[in-house]
Coordinates of C-alpha atoms in Angstrom, one line a residue:
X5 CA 27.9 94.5 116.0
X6 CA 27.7 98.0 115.0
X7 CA 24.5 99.1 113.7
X8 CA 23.5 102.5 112.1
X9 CA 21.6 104.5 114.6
X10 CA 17.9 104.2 113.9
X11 CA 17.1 107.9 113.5
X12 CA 19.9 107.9 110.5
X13 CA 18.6 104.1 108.9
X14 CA 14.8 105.4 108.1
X15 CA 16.2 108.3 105.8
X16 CA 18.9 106.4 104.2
X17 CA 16.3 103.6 103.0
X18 CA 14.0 106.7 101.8
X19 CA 16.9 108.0 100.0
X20 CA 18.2 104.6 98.9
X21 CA 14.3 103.9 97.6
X22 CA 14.5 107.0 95.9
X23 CA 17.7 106.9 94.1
X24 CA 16.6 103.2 92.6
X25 CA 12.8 104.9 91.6
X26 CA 14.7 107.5 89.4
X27 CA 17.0 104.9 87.9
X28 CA 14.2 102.2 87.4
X29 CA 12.7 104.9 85.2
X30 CA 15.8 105.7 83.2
X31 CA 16.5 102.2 82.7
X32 CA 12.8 101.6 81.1
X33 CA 13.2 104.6 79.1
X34 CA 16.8 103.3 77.6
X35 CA 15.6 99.5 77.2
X36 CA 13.0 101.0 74.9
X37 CA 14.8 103.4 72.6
X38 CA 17.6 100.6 71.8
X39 CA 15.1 98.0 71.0
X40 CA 13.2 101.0 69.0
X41 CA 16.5 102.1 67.1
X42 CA 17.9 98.5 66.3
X43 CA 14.8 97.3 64.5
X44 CA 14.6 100.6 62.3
X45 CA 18.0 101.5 61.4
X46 CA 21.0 99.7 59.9
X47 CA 23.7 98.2 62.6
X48 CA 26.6 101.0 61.0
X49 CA 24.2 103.8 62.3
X50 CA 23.7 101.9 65.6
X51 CA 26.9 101.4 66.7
X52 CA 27.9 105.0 66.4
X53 CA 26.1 105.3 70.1
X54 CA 28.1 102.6 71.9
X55 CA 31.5 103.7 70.1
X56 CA 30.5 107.7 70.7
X57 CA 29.4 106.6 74.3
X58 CA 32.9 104.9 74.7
X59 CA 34.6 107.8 73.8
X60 CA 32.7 109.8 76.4
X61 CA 33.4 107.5 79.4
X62 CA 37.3 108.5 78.1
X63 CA 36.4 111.7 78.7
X64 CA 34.6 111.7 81.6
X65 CA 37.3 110.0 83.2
X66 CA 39.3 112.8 84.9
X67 CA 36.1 114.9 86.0
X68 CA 34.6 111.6 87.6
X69 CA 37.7 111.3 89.8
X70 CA 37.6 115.1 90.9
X71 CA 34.1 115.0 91.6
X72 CA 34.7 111.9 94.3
X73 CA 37.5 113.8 95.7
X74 CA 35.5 116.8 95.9
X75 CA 32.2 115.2 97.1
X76 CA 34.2 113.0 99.7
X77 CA 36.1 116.1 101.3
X78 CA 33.2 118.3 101.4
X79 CA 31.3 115.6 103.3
X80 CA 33.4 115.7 106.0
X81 CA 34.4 119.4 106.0
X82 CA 30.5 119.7 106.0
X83 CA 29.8 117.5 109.3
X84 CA 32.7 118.7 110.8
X85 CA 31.3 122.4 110.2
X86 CA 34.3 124.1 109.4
X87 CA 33.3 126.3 107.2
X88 CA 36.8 127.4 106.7
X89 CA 37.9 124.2 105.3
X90 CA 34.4 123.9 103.1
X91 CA 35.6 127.0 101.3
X92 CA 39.4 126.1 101.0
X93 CA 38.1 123.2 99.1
X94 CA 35.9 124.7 97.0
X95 CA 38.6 128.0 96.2
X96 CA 41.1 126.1 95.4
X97 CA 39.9 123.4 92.9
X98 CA 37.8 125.5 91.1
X99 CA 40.7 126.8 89.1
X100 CA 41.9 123.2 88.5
X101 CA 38.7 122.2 87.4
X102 CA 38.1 125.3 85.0
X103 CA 41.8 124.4 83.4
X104 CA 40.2 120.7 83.1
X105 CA 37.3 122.0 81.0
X106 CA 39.1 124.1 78.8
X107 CA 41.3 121.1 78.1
X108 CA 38.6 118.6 77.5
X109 CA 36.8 121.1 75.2
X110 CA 40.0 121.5 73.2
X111 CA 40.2 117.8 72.7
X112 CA 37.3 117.2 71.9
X113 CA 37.3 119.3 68.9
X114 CA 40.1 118.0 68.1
X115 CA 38.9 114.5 68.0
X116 CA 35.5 115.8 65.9
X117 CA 37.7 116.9 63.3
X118 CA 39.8 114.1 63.1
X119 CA 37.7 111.4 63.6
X120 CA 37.9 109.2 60.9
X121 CA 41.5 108.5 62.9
X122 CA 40.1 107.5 66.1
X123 CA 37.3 105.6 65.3
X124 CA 35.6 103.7 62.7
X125 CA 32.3 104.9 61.0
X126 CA 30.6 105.0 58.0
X127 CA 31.0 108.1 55.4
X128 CA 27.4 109.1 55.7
X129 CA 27.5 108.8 59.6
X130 CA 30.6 111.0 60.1
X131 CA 28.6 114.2 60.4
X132 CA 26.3 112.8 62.8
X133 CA 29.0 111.1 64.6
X134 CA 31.0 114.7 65.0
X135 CA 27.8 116.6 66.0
X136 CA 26.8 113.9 68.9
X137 CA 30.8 114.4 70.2
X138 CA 30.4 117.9 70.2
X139 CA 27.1 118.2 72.2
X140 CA 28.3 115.6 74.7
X141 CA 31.1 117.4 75.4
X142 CA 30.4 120.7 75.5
X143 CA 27.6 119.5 78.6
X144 CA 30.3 117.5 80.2
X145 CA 32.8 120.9 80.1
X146 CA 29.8 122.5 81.8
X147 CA 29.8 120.1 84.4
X148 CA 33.4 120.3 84.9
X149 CA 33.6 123.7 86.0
X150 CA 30.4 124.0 87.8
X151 CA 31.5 120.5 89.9
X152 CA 31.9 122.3 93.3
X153 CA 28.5 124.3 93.1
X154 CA 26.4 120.7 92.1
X155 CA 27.0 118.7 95.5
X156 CA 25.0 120.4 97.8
X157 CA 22.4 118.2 97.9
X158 CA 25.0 115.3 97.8
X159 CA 26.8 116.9 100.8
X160 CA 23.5 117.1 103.1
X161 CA 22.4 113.7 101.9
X162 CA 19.3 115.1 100.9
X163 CA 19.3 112.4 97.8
X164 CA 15.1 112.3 98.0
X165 CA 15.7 116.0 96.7
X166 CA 18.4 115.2 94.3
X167 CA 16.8 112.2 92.6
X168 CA 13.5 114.3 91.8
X169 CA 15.5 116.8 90.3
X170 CA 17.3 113.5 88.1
X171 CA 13.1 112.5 87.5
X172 CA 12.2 116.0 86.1
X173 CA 15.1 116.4 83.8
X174 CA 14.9 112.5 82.7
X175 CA 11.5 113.1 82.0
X176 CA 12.4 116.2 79.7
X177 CA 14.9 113.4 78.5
X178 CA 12.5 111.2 77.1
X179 CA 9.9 113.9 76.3
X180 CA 12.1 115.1 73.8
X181 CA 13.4 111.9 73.0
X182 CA 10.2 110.6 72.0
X183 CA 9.3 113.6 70.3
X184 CA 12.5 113.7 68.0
X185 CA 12.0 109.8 67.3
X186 CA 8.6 110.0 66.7
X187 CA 7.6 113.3 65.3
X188 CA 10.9 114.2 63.4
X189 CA 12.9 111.1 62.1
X190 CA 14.1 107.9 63.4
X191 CA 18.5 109.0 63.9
X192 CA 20.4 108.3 66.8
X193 CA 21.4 111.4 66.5
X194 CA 18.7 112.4 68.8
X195 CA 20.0 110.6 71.8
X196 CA 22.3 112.9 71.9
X197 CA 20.5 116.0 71.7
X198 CA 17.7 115.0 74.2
X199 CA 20.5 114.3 76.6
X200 CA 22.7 117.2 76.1
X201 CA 19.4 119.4 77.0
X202 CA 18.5 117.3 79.5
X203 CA 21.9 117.9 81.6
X204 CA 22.5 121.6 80.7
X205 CA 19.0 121.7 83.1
X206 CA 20.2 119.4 85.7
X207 CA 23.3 121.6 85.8
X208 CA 21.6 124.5 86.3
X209 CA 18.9 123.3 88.8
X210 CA 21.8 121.8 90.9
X211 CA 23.9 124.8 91.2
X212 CA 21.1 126.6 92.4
X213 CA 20.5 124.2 95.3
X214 CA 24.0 124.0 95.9
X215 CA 24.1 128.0 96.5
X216 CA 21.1 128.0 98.5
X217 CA 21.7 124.8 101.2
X218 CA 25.6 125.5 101.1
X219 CA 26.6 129.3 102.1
X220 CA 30.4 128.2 102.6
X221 CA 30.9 126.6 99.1
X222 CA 32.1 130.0 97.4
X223 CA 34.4 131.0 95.9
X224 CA 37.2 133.5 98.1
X225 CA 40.5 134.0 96.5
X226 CA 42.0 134.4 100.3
X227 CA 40.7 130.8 100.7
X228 CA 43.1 129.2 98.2
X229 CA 45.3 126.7 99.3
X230 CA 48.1 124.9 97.5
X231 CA 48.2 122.1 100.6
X232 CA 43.9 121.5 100.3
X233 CA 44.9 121.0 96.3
X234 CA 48.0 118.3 97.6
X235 CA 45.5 116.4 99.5
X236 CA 42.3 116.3 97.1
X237 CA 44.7 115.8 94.2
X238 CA 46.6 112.4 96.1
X239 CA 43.0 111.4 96.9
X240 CA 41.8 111.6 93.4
X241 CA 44.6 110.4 91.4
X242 CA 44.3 107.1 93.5
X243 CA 40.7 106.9 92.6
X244 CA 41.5 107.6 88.9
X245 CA 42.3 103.7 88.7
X246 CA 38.9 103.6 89.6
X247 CA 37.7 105.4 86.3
X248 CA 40.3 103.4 84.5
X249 CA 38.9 100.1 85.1
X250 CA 35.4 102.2 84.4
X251 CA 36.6 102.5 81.7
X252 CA 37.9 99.1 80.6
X253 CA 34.2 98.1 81.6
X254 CA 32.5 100.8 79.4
X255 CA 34.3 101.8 76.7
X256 CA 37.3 99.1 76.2
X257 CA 35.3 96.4 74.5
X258 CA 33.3 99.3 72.3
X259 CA 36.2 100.8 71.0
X260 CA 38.1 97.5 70.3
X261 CA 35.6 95.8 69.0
X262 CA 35.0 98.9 66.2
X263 CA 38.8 99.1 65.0
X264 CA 39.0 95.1 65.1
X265 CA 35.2 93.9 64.1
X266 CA 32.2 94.8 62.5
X267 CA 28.8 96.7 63.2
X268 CA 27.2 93.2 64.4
X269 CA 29.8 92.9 67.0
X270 CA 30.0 96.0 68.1
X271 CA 26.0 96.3 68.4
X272 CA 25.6 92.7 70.1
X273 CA 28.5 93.7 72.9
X274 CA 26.5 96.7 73.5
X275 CA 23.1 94.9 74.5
X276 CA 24.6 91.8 75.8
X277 CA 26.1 94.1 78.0
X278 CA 23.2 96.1 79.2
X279 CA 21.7 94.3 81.4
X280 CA 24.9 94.3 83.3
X281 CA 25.4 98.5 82.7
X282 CA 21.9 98.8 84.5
X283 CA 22.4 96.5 87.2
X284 CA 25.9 98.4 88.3
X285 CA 24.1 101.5 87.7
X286 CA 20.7 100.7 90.1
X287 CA 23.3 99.2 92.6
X288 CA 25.4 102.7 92.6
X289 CA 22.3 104.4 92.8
X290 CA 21.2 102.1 95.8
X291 CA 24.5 102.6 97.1
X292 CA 24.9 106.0 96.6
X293 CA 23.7 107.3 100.4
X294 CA 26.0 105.3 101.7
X295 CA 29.3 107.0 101.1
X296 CA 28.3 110.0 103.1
X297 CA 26.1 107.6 105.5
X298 CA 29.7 105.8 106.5
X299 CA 32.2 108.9 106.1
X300 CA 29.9 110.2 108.8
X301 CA 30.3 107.4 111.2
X302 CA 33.7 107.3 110.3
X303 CA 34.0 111.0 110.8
X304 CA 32.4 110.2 114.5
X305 CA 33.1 106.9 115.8
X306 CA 36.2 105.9 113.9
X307 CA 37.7 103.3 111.4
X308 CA 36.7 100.1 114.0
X309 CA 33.2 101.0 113.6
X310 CA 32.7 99.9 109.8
X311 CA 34.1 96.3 110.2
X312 CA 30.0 95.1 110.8
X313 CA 29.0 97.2 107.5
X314 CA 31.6 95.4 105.6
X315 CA 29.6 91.9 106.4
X316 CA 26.5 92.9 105.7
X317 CA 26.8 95.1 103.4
X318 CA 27.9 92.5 101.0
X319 CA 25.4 90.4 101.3
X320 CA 23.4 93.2 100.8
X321 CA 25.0 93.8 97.3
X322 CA 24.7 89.9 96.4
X323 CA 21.2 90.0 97.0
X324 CA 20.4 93.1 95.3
X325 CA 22.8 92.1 92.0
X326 CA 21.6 88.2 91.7
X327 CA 18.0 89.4 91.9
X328 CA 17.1 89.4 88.8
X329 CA 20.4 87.2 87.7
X330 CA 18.3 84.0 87.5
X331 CA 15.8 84.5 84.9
X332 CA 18.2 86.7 82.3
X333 CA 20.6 84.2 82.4
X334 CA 18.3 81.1 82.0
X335 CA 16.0 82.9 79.5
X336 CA 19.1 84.8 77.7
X337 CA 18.5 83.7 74.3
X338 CA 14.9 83.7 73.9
X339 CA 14.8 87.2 76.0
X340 CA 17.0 88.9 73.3
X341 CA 15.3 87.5 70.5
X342 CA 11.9 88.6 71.3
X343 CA 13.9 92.1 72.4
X344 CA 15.8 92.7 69.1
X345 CA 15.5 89.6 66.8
X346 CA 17.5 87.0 66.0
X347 CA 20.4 89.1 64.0
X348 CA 21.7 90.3 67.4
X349 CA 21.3 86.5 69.7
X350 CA 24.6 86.6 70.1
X351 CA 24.3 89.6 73.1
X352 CA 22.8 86.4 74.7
X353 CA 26.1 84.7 75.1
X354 CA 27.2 88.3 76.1
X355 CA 24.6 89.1 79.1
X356 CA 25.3 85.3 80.5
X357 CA 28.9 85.7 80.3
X358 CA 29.6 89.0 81.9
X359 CA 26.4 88.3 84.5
X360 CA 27.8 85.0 85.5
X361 CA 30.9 86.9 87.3
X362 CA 28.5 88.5 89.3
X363 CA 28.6 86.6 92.7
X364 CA 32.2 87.3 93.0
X365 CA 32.3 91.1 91.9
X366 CA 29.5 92.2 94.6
X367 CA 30.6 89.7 97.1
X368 CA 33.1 92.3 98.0
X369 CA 30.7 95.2 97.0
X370 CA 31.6 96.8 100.7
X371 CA 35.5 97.2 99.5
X372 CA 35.6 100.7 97.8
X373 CA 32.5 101.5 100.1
X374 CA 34.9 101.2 103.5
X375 CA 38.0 102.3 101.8
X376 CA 36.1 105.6 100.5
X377 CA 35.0 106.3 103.7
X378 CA 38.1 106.0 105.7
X379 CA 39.9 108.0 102.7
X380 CA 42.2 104.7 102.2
X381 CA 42.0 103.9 98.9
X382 CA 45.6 103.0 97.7
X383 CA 45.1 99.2 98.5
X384 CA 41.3 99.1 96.5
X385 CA 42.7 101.2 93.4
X386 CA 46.0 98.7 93.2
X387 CA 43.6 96.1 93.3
X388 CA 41.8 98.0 90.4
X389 CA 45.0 98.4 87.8
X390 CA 45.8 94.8 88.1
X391 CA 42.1 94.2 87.1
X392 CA 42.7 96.4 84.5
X393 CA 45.4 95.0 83.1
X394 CA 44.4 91.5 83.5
X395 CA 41.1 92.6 81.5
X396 CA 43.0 94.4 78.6
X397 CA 45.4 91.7 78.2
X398 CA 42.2 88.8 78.3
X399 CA 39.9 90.9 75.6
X400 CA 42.5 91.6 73.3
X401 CA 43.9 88.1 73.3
X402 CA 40.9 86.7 72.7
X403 CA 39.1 89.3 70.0
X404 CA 42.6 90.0 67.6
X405 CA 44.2 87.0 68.4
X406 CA 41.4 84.5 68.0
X407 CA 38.9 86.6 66.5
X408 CA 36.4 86.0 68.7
X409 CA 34.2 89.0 68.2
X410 CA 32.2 90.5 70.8
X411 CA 31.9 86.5 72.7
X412 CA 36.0 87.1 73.3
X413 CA 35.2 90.7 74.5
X414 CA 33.0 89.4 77.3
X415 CA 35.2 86.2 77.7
X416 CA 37.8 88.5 78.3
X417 CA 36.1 90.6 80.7
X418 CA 34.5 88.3 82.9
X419 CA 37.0 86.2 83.1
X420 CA 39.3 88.3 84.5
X421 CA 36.2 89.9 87.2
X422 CA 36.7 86.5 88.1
X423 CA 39.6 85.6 88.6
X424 CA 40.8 89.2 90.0
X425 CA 38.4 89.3 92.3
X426 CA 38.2 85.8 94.0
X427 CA 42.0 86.1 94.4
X428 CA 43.1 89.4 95.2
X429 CA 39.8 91.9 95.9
X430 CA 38.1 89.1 98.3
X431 CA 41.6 89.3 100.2
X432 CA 42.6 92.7 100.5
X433 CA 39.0 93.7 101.4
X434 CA 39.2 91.9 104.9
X435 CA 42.4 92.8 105.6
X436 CA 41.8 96.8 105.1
X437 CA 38.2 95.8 107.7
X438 CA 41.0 93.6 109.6
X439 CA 37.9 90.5 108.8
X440 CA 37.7 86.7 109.2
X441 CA 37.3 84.4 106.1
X442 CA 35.0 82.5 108.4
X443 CA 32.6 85.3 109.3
X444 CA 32.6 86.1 105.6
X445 CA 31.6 82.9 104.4
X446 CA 29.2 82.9 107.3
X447 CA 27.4 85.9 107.2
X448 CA 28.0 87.3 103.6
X449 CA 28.5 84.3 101.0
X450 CA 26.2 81.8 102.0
X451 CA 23.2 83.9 103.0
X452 CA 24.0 86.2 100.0
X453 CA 24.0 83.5 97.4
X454 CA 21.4 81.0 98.9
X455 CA 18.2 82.8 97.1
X456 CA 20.2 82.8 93.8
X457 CA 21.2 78.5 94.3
X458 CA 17.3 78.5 94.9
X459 CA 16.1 81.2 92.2
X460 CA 18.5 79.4 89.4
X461 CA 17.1 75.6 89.9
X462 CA 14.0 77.1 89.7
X463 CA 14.0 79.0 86.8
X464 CA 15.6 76.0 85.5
X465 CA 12.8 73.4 86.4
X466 CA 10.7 76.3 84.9
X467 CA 12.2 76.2 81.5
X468 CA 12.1 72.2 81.2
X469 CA 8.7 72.5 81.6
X470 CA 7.5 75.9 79.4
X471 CA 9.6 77.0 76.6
X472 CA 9.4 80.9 76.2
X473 CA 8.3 81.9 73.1
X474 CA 6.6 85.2 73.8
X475 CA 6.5 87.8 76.4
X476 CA 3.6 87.1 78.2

């Protein structure tokens, strides 16, 4: 079995460590300001955040996929040292990516102004509803066109460096969060502004690392290349579908739920669903050291050598995603009671849904990992628009034609996780590895989902016997 060397395993746990630290701390800080904001302002005001949040995962959509391509391609040019290539990359998207900012920006006023037409909000939350757009977007233009000069530290893997810089400017986050909420006036409007402010910095602080660890990443109009463009531009229009089905995740349910329901719904979706949100996101974070980690043993020992990271890195996904499964499914409803009251218990029914498809999402956690590395991901994104679809279909079946509310949203969508996943993802996953269904079973589903059998009877044994009524 192939390992990872051991002088390239102790920094990938430090990084791994630290990337789950910074987003431990960003969870805590989010759990607290929903459960602050739903017990102090009317639902209408509420669900501007998950609807305006929605509408931002739309837009983020075609930078995301640019910045994988990017971040893959400069990996490699990076351990390869061809400095030549490194600025060939960086020359000749830059252009694309300013044209993709100027585009976004447009849209997005154009949205503000009209957007009584896209979404649904109250008339004395339209303001605040255009001025949280606004902000969002202007930051994520910013982005955009600074994306090749951010990814130093991502390139040289130095994500110990990177995820202090994410603690500082979370902290000014919530600094200013708290300070808005507290000292000024309880509006979600202030979500907004603390973040906007918050990733103007990280921008800035980024860029200057980037231009400091990476001397190649400039900018030389004799660098340019139309072919470089071809080949990051195939790579990253297959890993749109990736962003698409992010976006059936994120924003799909929000959006359908405002045009089609009420303020309750759209409000109980959104916390039912963020326990889920924060699991995916602590698991990317964990994750996130890997991509480079495995396009650099790619880069140097070839495809054959990730067939024994596909194995256990799955179960390394189930065990890190059913962690904390047990409880927040057995205690659902009395969790989000004491969390937001009983007006919202129907996010219970939400969190155990869309957590309950868990153990056959992660199973195959290593799919996109492999397929990233290896720059082979046709087969994972084809995967991804029939998920998609499936998921589409499922939610709006169930929420317009049976008016199920925010339950046939997450009906909907775990369902189809399901069902996608245990007969197509599971699959194609071993093929592209060239795997066994009997190793697989051997040494990633039953040692992966063993603790959660175990954790589950417990914490069922554990509610027969005391009834949770508070949070001690």
């Amino acid at each position: 079995m192939t390992a990872i060397p051991r002088n390239s395993a102790s920094p990938y746990v430090v990084n791994a460590t630290s990337s789950v630290v910074t987003t431990l701390i960003r969870m805590s800080a989010l759990v607290w300001v929903n459960q602050y904001l739903l017990r102090r302002i009317s639902p209408e005001e509420y669900a501007i955040f998950p609807v305006i949040t929605a509408l931002m995962v739309i837009a983020e959509l075609f930078p995301t996929v640019f910045l994988r391509g990017l971040a893959r391609f400069m990996v490699e040019a990076d351990v390869r040292r061809d400095d030549a290539q490194m600025a060939a990359i960086v020359s000749s998207m830059l252009l694309v990516l300013f044209a993709v900012a100027a585009l976004l920006f447009c849209g997005g006023i154009i949205v503000a102004i009209h957007i009584d037409s896209v979404i649904t909000v109250a008339p004395e939350y339209r303001t605040d509803a255009q001025a949280m757009l606004l902000m969002l977007i202007a930051v994520l233009c910013l982005r955009v066109a600074t994306t090749p000069f951010r990814v130093g530290l991502h390139v040289r893997m130095r994500f110990v460096e990177q995820n202090l810089v994410l603690l500082a400017t979370e902290l000014v986050r919530v600094g200013l969060l708290l300070t808005l909420l507290l000292a000024v006036s309880t509006q979600v409007l202030w979500v907004a502004v603390a973040s906007s402010i918050a990733n103007a910095l990280n921008v800035a602080i980024m860029i200057v690392y980037t231009i400091s660890i990476l001397p190649a990443a400039r900018f030389r109009h004799s660098a340019i290349s139309t072919e470089t463009v071809k080949t990051l531009l195939s790579f990253s229009l297959w890993t749109l579908f990736q962003g698409l089905n992010n976006l059936i995740i994120k924003a799909f349910p929000a959006l359908l739920l405002n045009r089609t329901s009420n303020a309750i719904d759209v409000a109980a979706f959104h916390v039912g669903s963020l326990a889920d949100m924060q699991i995916r996101r602590l698991v990317i974070s964990a994750a996130a050291p890997a991509k480079p980690a495995l396009t650099t043993v790619y880069a140097r020992e070839g495809e054959d050598a990730l067939q024994a990271f596909y194995y256990r890195g799955g179960r390394y996904y189930l065990w890190v995603t059913l962690f904390l499964l047990p409880p927040l499914i057995m205690f659902a409803y009395p969790l989000i009671t004491l969390y937001v009251g009983e007006r919202y218990v129907m996010a219970a029914t939400v969190m155990i849904i869309l957590l309950s498809a868990y153990p056959f999402t992660w199973a195959s956690g290593m799919f996109y990992e492999v397929a990233y590395s290896v720059g082979r991901i046709k087969t994972f994104n084809i995967c991804l628009m029939i998920l998609s679809a499936v998921a589409v279909a499922a939610m709006s079946y169930l929420v317009i034609g049976r008016e199920m509310g925010a339950i046939g949203a997450a009906l909907g969508l775990g369902g189809a996780q399901v069902a996608v996943y245990f007969l197509i993802m599971w699959p194609a996953g071993l093929r592209l590895v060239d795997g066994s269904w009997s190793v697989f079973l051997r040494q990633t589903l039953l040692p992966g989902l063993a603790p959660f059998g175990a954790a589950m009877l417990g914490c069922l044994l554990y509610a027969q016997a005391y009834p949770i009524t508070s949070w001690l």
